């Protein structure tokens, strides 16, 4: 078989690649989403019963747009706010890029840092915080009212804190279906696979 490419046209391999959805693109671009993810702009108006029936029971993801604006963390978790209120708070740190060979060392040694040291070096460090939310910070965040009823509230087992200067990545992994992520600052891209 002979393939000829006219000037300005795709060659045989390029033509096949052009037909493959997401070819040579990052993971997640290989197919369209099964359904759009609902966005709730006023999560304080969503009842626990409706939240449970529409999202928990059906295991359907939902985005609560702007919910963190009601948290103290939204106003207070700035560089000055965190270092002023929680300077010596102990945090667990990991390498910014999942699978990186470098083992993180903070002000408190291997895999541990203080809030003050971490925040002061956030722009230049190759580490990020992944730690259970320290109890002194509990009052800075809240569980939305639609998640604060008996059955749902009793299922909250752990509250974690992730913090970075950006550019973090993780490998493909599986989280529990009932994970709640609250983005206080910045952005985070999620690729969800059913």
mmCIF file of C-alpha atoms in Angstrom:
data_model
loop_
_atom_site.group_PDB
_atom_site.id
_atom_site.type_symbol
_atom_site.label_atom_id
_atom_site.label_comp_id
_atom_site.label_asym_id
_atom_site.label_seq_id
_atom_site.Cartn_x
_atom_site.Cartn_y
_atom_site.Cartn_z
ATOM 1 C CA UNK A 1 0.000 0.000 0.000
ATOM 2 C CA UNK A 2 1.211 3.429 -0.863
ATOM 3 C CA UNK A 3 0.193 6.538 1.040
ATOM 4 C CA UNK A 4 0.791 9.936 -0.429
ATOM 5 C CA UNK A 5 0.232 13.172 1.409
ATOM 6 C CA UNK A 6 -0.662 16.244 -0.553
ATOM 7 C CA UNK A 7 0.959 19.499 0.531
ATOM 8 C CA UNK A 8 -1.069 20.910 3.410
ATOM 9 C CA UNK A 9 -2.891 17.619 4.059
ATOM 10 C CA UNK A 10 -2.413 15.116 6.860
ATOM 11 C CA UNK A 11 -0.242 12.074 6.321
ATOM 12 C CA UNK A 12 -1.703 8.615 7.019
ATOM 13 C CA UNK A 13 -0.494 8.423 10.629
ATOM 14 C CA UNK A 14 -1.555 11.993 11.372
ATOM 15 C CA UNK A 15 -5.006 11.363 9.860
ATOM 16 C CA UNK A 16 -5.535 8.311 12.081
ATOM 17 C CA UNK A 17 -4.283 10.205 15.137
ATOM 18 C CA UNK A 18 -6.637 13.114 14.364
ATOM 19 C CA UNK A 19 -9.605 10.705 14.490
ATOM 20 C CA UNK A 20 -8.637 9.320 17.915
ATOM 21 C CA UNK A 21 -10.330 11.432 20.551
ATOM 22 C CA UNK A 22 -7.807 12.712 23.076
ATOM 23 C CA UNK A 23 -4.790 11.151 21.347
ATOM 24 C CA UNK A 24 -1.577 12.523 22.877
ATOM 25 C CA UNK A 25 -3.623 14.641 25.305
ATOM 26 C CA UNK A 26 -3.503 14.415 29.109
ATOM 27 C CA UNK A 27 -5.517 11.707 30.846
ATOM 28 C CA UNK A 28 -9.189 12.617 30.966
ATOM 29 C CA UNK A 29 -9.480 14.016 27.436
ATOM 30 C CA UNK A 30 -10.131 10.626 25.814
ATOM 31 C CA UNK A 31 -13.922 10.822 26.016
ATOM 32 C CA UNK A 32 -16.693 13.201 26.840
ATOM 33 C CA UNK A 33 -18.179 13.268 30.326
ATOM 34 C CA UNK A 34 -21.035 10.857 31.030
ATOM 35 C CA UNK A 35 -23.128 13.776 32.294
ATOM 36 C CA UNK A 36 -22.599 17.360 33.367
ATOM 37 C CA UNK A 37 -21.748 17.897 37.027
ATOM 38 C CA UNK A 38 -24.372 19.944 38.825
ATOM 39 C CA UNK A 39 -23.304 23.280 40.288
ATOM 40 C CA UNK A 40 -25.177 24.608 43.307
ATOM 41 C CA UNK A 41 -24.639 28.343 43.769
ATOM 42 C CA UNK A 42 -26.549 28.622 47.068
ATOM 43 C CA UNK A 43 -25.637 25.518 49.078
ATOM 44 C CA UNK A 44 -27.258 26.998 52.186
ATOM 45 C CA UNK A 45 -30.669 26.584 50.531
ATOM 46 C CA UNK A 46 -30.183 22.854 49.839
ATOM 47 C CA UNK A 47 -31.922 20.648 52.410
ATOM 48 C CA UNK A 48 -30.243 17.550 53.855
ATOM 49 C CA UNK A 49 -32.999 15.368 52.365
ATOM 50 C CA UNK A 50 -32.524 16.785 48.870
ATOM 51 C CA UNK A 51 -28.726 16.612 49.121
ATOM 52 C CA UNK A 52 -28.921 12.977 50.217
ATOM 53 C CA UNK A 53 -31.408 11.875 47.546
ATOM 54 C CA UNK A 54 -29.815 13.750 44.630
ATOM 55 C CA UNK A 55 -26.118 13.282 45.386
ATOM 56 C CA UNK A 56 -25.238 10.904 48.211
ATOM 57 C CA UNK A 57 -27.668 8.102 47.427
ATOM 58 C CA UNK A 58 -26.935 8.291 43.685
ATOM 59 C CA UNK A 59 -23.175 8.836 44.182
ATOM 60 C CA UNK A 60 -23.366 11.802 41.842
ATOM 61 C CA UNK A 61 -20.705 14.546 42.166
ATOM 62 C CA UNK A 62 -21.759 18.135 42.787
ATOM 63 C CA UNK A 63 -19.938 21.464 42.978
ATOM 64 C CA UNK A 64 -21.012 23.995 45.613
ATOM 65 C CA UNK A 65 -19.821 27.204 43.972
ATOM 66 C CA UNK A 66 -18.828 29.914 46.481
ATOM 67 C CA UNK A 67 -19.604 27.898 49.626
ATOM 68 C CA UNK A 68 -16.214 28.595 51.228
ATOM 69 C CA UNK A 69 -16.873 32.351 51.143
ATOM 70 C CA UNK A 70 -18.880 31.868 54.346
ATOM 71 C CA UNK A 71 -15.959 30.264 56.214
ATOM 72 C CA UNK A 72 -13.574 32.182 58.466
ATOM 73 C CA UNK A 73 -10.810 30.464 56.483
ATOM 74 C CA UNK A 74 -11.818 32.396 53.374
ATOM 75 C CA UNK A 75 -10.877 35.693 55.018
ATOM 76 C CA UNK A 76 -8.190 34.551 57.451
ATOM 77 C CA UNK A 77 -6.144 31.934 55.568
ATOM 78 C CA UNK A 78 -3.719 34.374 54.016
ATOM 79 C CA UNK A 79 0.055 34.215 54.506
ATOM 80 C CA UNK A 80 -0.105 36.766 57.334
ATOM 81 C CA UNK A 81 -3.233 35.231 58.825
ATOM 82 C CA UNK A 82 -1.864 31.674 58.949
ATOM 83 C CA UNK A 83 1.579 32.610 60.247
ATOM 84 C CA UNK A 84 0.138 35.063 62.774
ATOM 85 C CA UNK A 85 -2.511 32.721 64.210
ATOM 86 C CA UNK A 86 -0.827 29.303 63.826
ATOM 87 C CA UNK A 87 2.965 29.850 63.589
ATOM 88 C CA UNK A 88 4.095 26.715 65.478
ATOM 89 C CA UNK A 89 1.303 24.395 64.319
ATOM 90 C CA UNK A 90 2.761 21.059 63.167
ATOM 91 C CA UNK A 91 1.912 19.940 59.629
ATOM 92 C CA UNK A 92 2.707 16.830 57.585
ATOM 93 C CA UNK A 93 4.384 17.527 54.243
ATOM 94 C CA UNK A 94 4.951 15.535 51.050
ATOM 95 C CA UNK A 95 6.794 16.181 47.766
ATOM 96 C CA UNK A 96 4.861 18.469 45.409
ATOM 97 C CA UNK A 97 5.028 16.006 42.534
ATOM 98 C CA UNK A 98 3.680 12.557 43.327
ATOM 99 C CA UNK A 99 6.423 9.971 42.938
ATOM 100 C CA UNK A 100 9.250 12.485 43.350
ATOM 101 C CA UNK A 101 12.418 10.952 44.711
ATOM 102 C CA UNK A 102 13.186 13.801 47.109
ATOM 103 C CA UNK A 103 12.004 13.207 50.669
ATOM 104 C CA UNK A 104 10.608 16.399 52.211
ATOM 105 C CA UNK A 105 12.297 17.893 55.247
ATOM 106 C CA UNK A 106 10.675 20.793 57.060
ATOM 107 C CA UNK A 107 11.473 22.822 60.176
ATOM 108 C CA UNK A 108 10.495 19.839 62.352
ATOM 109 C CA UNK A 109 12.446 17.224 60.395
ATOM 110 C CA UNK A 110 11.521 14.499 57.918
ATOM 111 C CA UNK A 111 7.949 14.917 56.644
ATOM 112 C CA UNK A 112 7.081 17.576 59.251
ATOM 113 C CA UNK A 113 6.966 21.353 59.161
ATOM 114 C CA UNK A 114 5.556 24.303 61.089
ATOM 115 C CA UNK A 115 2.885 26.519 59.567
ATOM 116 C CA UNK A 116 5.201 29.510 59.756
ATOM 117 C CA UNK A 117 8.123 27.797 57.964
ATOM 118 C CA UNK A 118 5.901 26.189 55.347
ATOM 119 C CA UNK A 119 4.058 29.411 54.481
ATOM 120 C CA UNK A 120 7.265 31.457 54.387
ATOM 121 C CA UNK A 121 8.834 28.998 51.914
ATOM 122 C CA UNK A 122 5.687 28.141 49.931
ATOM 123 C CA UNK A 123 6.870 29.893 46.752
ATOM 124 C CA UNK A 124 10.225 28.086 46.568
ATOM 125 C CA UNK A 125 9.527 24.775 48.276
ATOM 126 C CA UNK A 126 8.937 21.523 46.427
ATOM 127 C CA UNK A 127 6.620 20.382 49.228
ATOM 128 C CA UNK A 128 2.955 20.630 49.987
ATOM 129 C CA UNK A 129 0.897 20.057 53.121
ATOM 130 C CA UNK A 130 -1.282 16.981 53.351
ATOM 131 C CA UNK A 131 -2.260 16.679 56.962
ATOM 132 C CA UNK A 132 -5.257 16.011 59.130
ATOM 133 C CA UNK A 133 -6.714 19.435 59.854
ATOM 134 C CA UNK A 134 -5.121 20.514 63.137
ATOM 135 C CA UNK A 135 -7.804 20.927 65.813
ATOM 136 C CA UNK A 136 -7.014 24.635 66.444
ATOM 137 C CA UNK A 137 -8.149 25.262 62.827
ATOM 138 C CA UNK A 138 -11.535 23.506 63.163
ATOM 139 C CA UNK A 139 -13.361 26.771 63.837
ATOM 140 C CA UNK A 140 -12.147 28.220 60.527
ATOM 141 C CA UNK A 141 -14.173 25.795 58.395
ATOM 142 C CA UNK A 142 -17.643 24.350 58.664
ATOM 143 C CA UNK A 143 -19.742 21.570 57.289
ATOM 144 C CA UNK A 144 -22.542 22.874 55.098
ATOM 145 C CA UNK A 145 -26.019 22.648 56.674
ATOM 146 C CA UNK A 146 -27.153 20.097 54.065
ATOM 147 C CA UNK A 147 -24.394 17.769 55.326
ATOM 148 C CA UNK A 148 -24.888 18.443 59.026
ATOM 149 C CA UNK A 149 -27.804 16.139 59.794
ATOM 150 C CA UNK A 150 -27.571 12.894 61.794
ATOM 151 C CA UNK A 151 -26.781 10.237 59.191
ATOM 152 C CA UNK A 152 -24.411 12.359 57.113
ATOM 153 C CA UNK A 153 -22.730 13.998 60.079
ATOM 154 C CA UNK A 154 -21.994 10.637 61.681
ATOM 155 C CA UNK A 155 -20.146 9.554 58.506
ATOM 156 C CA UNK A 156 -17.556 12.357 58.655
ATOM 157 C CA UNK A 157 -14.476 10.481 59.775
ATOM 158 C CA UNK A 158 -11.592 12.800 58.953
ATOM 159 C CA UNK A 159 -10.967 16.370 57.847
ATOM 160 C CA UNK A 160 -7.744 16.911 55.927
ATOM 161 C CA UNK A 161 -5.800 19.983 54.907
ATOM 162 C CA UNK A 162 -3.965 20.278 51.591
ATOM 163 C CA UNK A 163 -1.932 23.388 50.975
ATOM 164 C CA UNK A 164 0.607 24.262 48.297
ATOM 165 C CA UNK A 165 2.085 27.052 46.253
ATOM 166 C CA UNK A 166 0.627 25.439 43.117
ATOM 167 C CA UNK A 167 1.844 22.907 40.589
ATOM 168 C CA UNK A 168 1.012 19.812 42.632
ATOM 169 C CA UNK A 169 -0.002 16.582 40.923
ATOM 170 C CA UNK A 170 -0.984 13.140 42.024
ATOM 171 C CA UNK A 171 -1.029 9.802 40.306
ATOM 172 C CA UNK A 172 -4.223 8.114 39.288
ATOM 173 C CA UNK A 173 -5.801 6.870 42.505
ATOM 174 C CA UNK A 174 -9.120 5.980 44.044
ATOM 175 C CA UNK A 175 -10.730 8.048 46.770
ATOM 176 C CA UNK A 176 -13.752 7.077 48.791
ATOM 177 C CA UNK A 177 -16.949 7.995 46.945
ATOM 178 C CA UNK A 178 -17.991 10.200 49.830
ATOM 179 C CA UNK A 179 -15.040 12.601 49.743
ATOM 180 C CA UNK A 180 -15.775 16.303 50.133
ATOM 181 C CA UNK A 181 -13.185 18.740 48.820
ATOM 182 C CA UNK A 182 -13.348 22.409 49.761
ATOM 183 C CA UNK A 183 -11.145 24.745 47.754
ATOM 184 C CA UNK A 184 -10.584 27.908 49.814
ATOM 185 C CA UNK A 185 -8.060 29.597 47.471
ATOM 186 C CA UNK A 186 -6.741 28.891 43.997
ATOM 187 C CA UNK A 187 -7.966 26.205 41.630
ATOM 188 C CA UNK A 188 -7.883 22.439 41.383
ATOM 189 C CA UNK A 189 -8.608 20.277 38.370
ATOM 190 C CA UNK A 190 -10.372 16.975 38.994
ATOM 191 C CA UNK A 191 -10.647 14.070 36.595
ATOM 192 C CA UNK A 192 -13.297 11.663 37.822
ATOM 193 C CA UNK A 193 -13.554 8.192 36.401
ATOM 194 C CA UNK A 194 -16.743 6.212 37.100
#
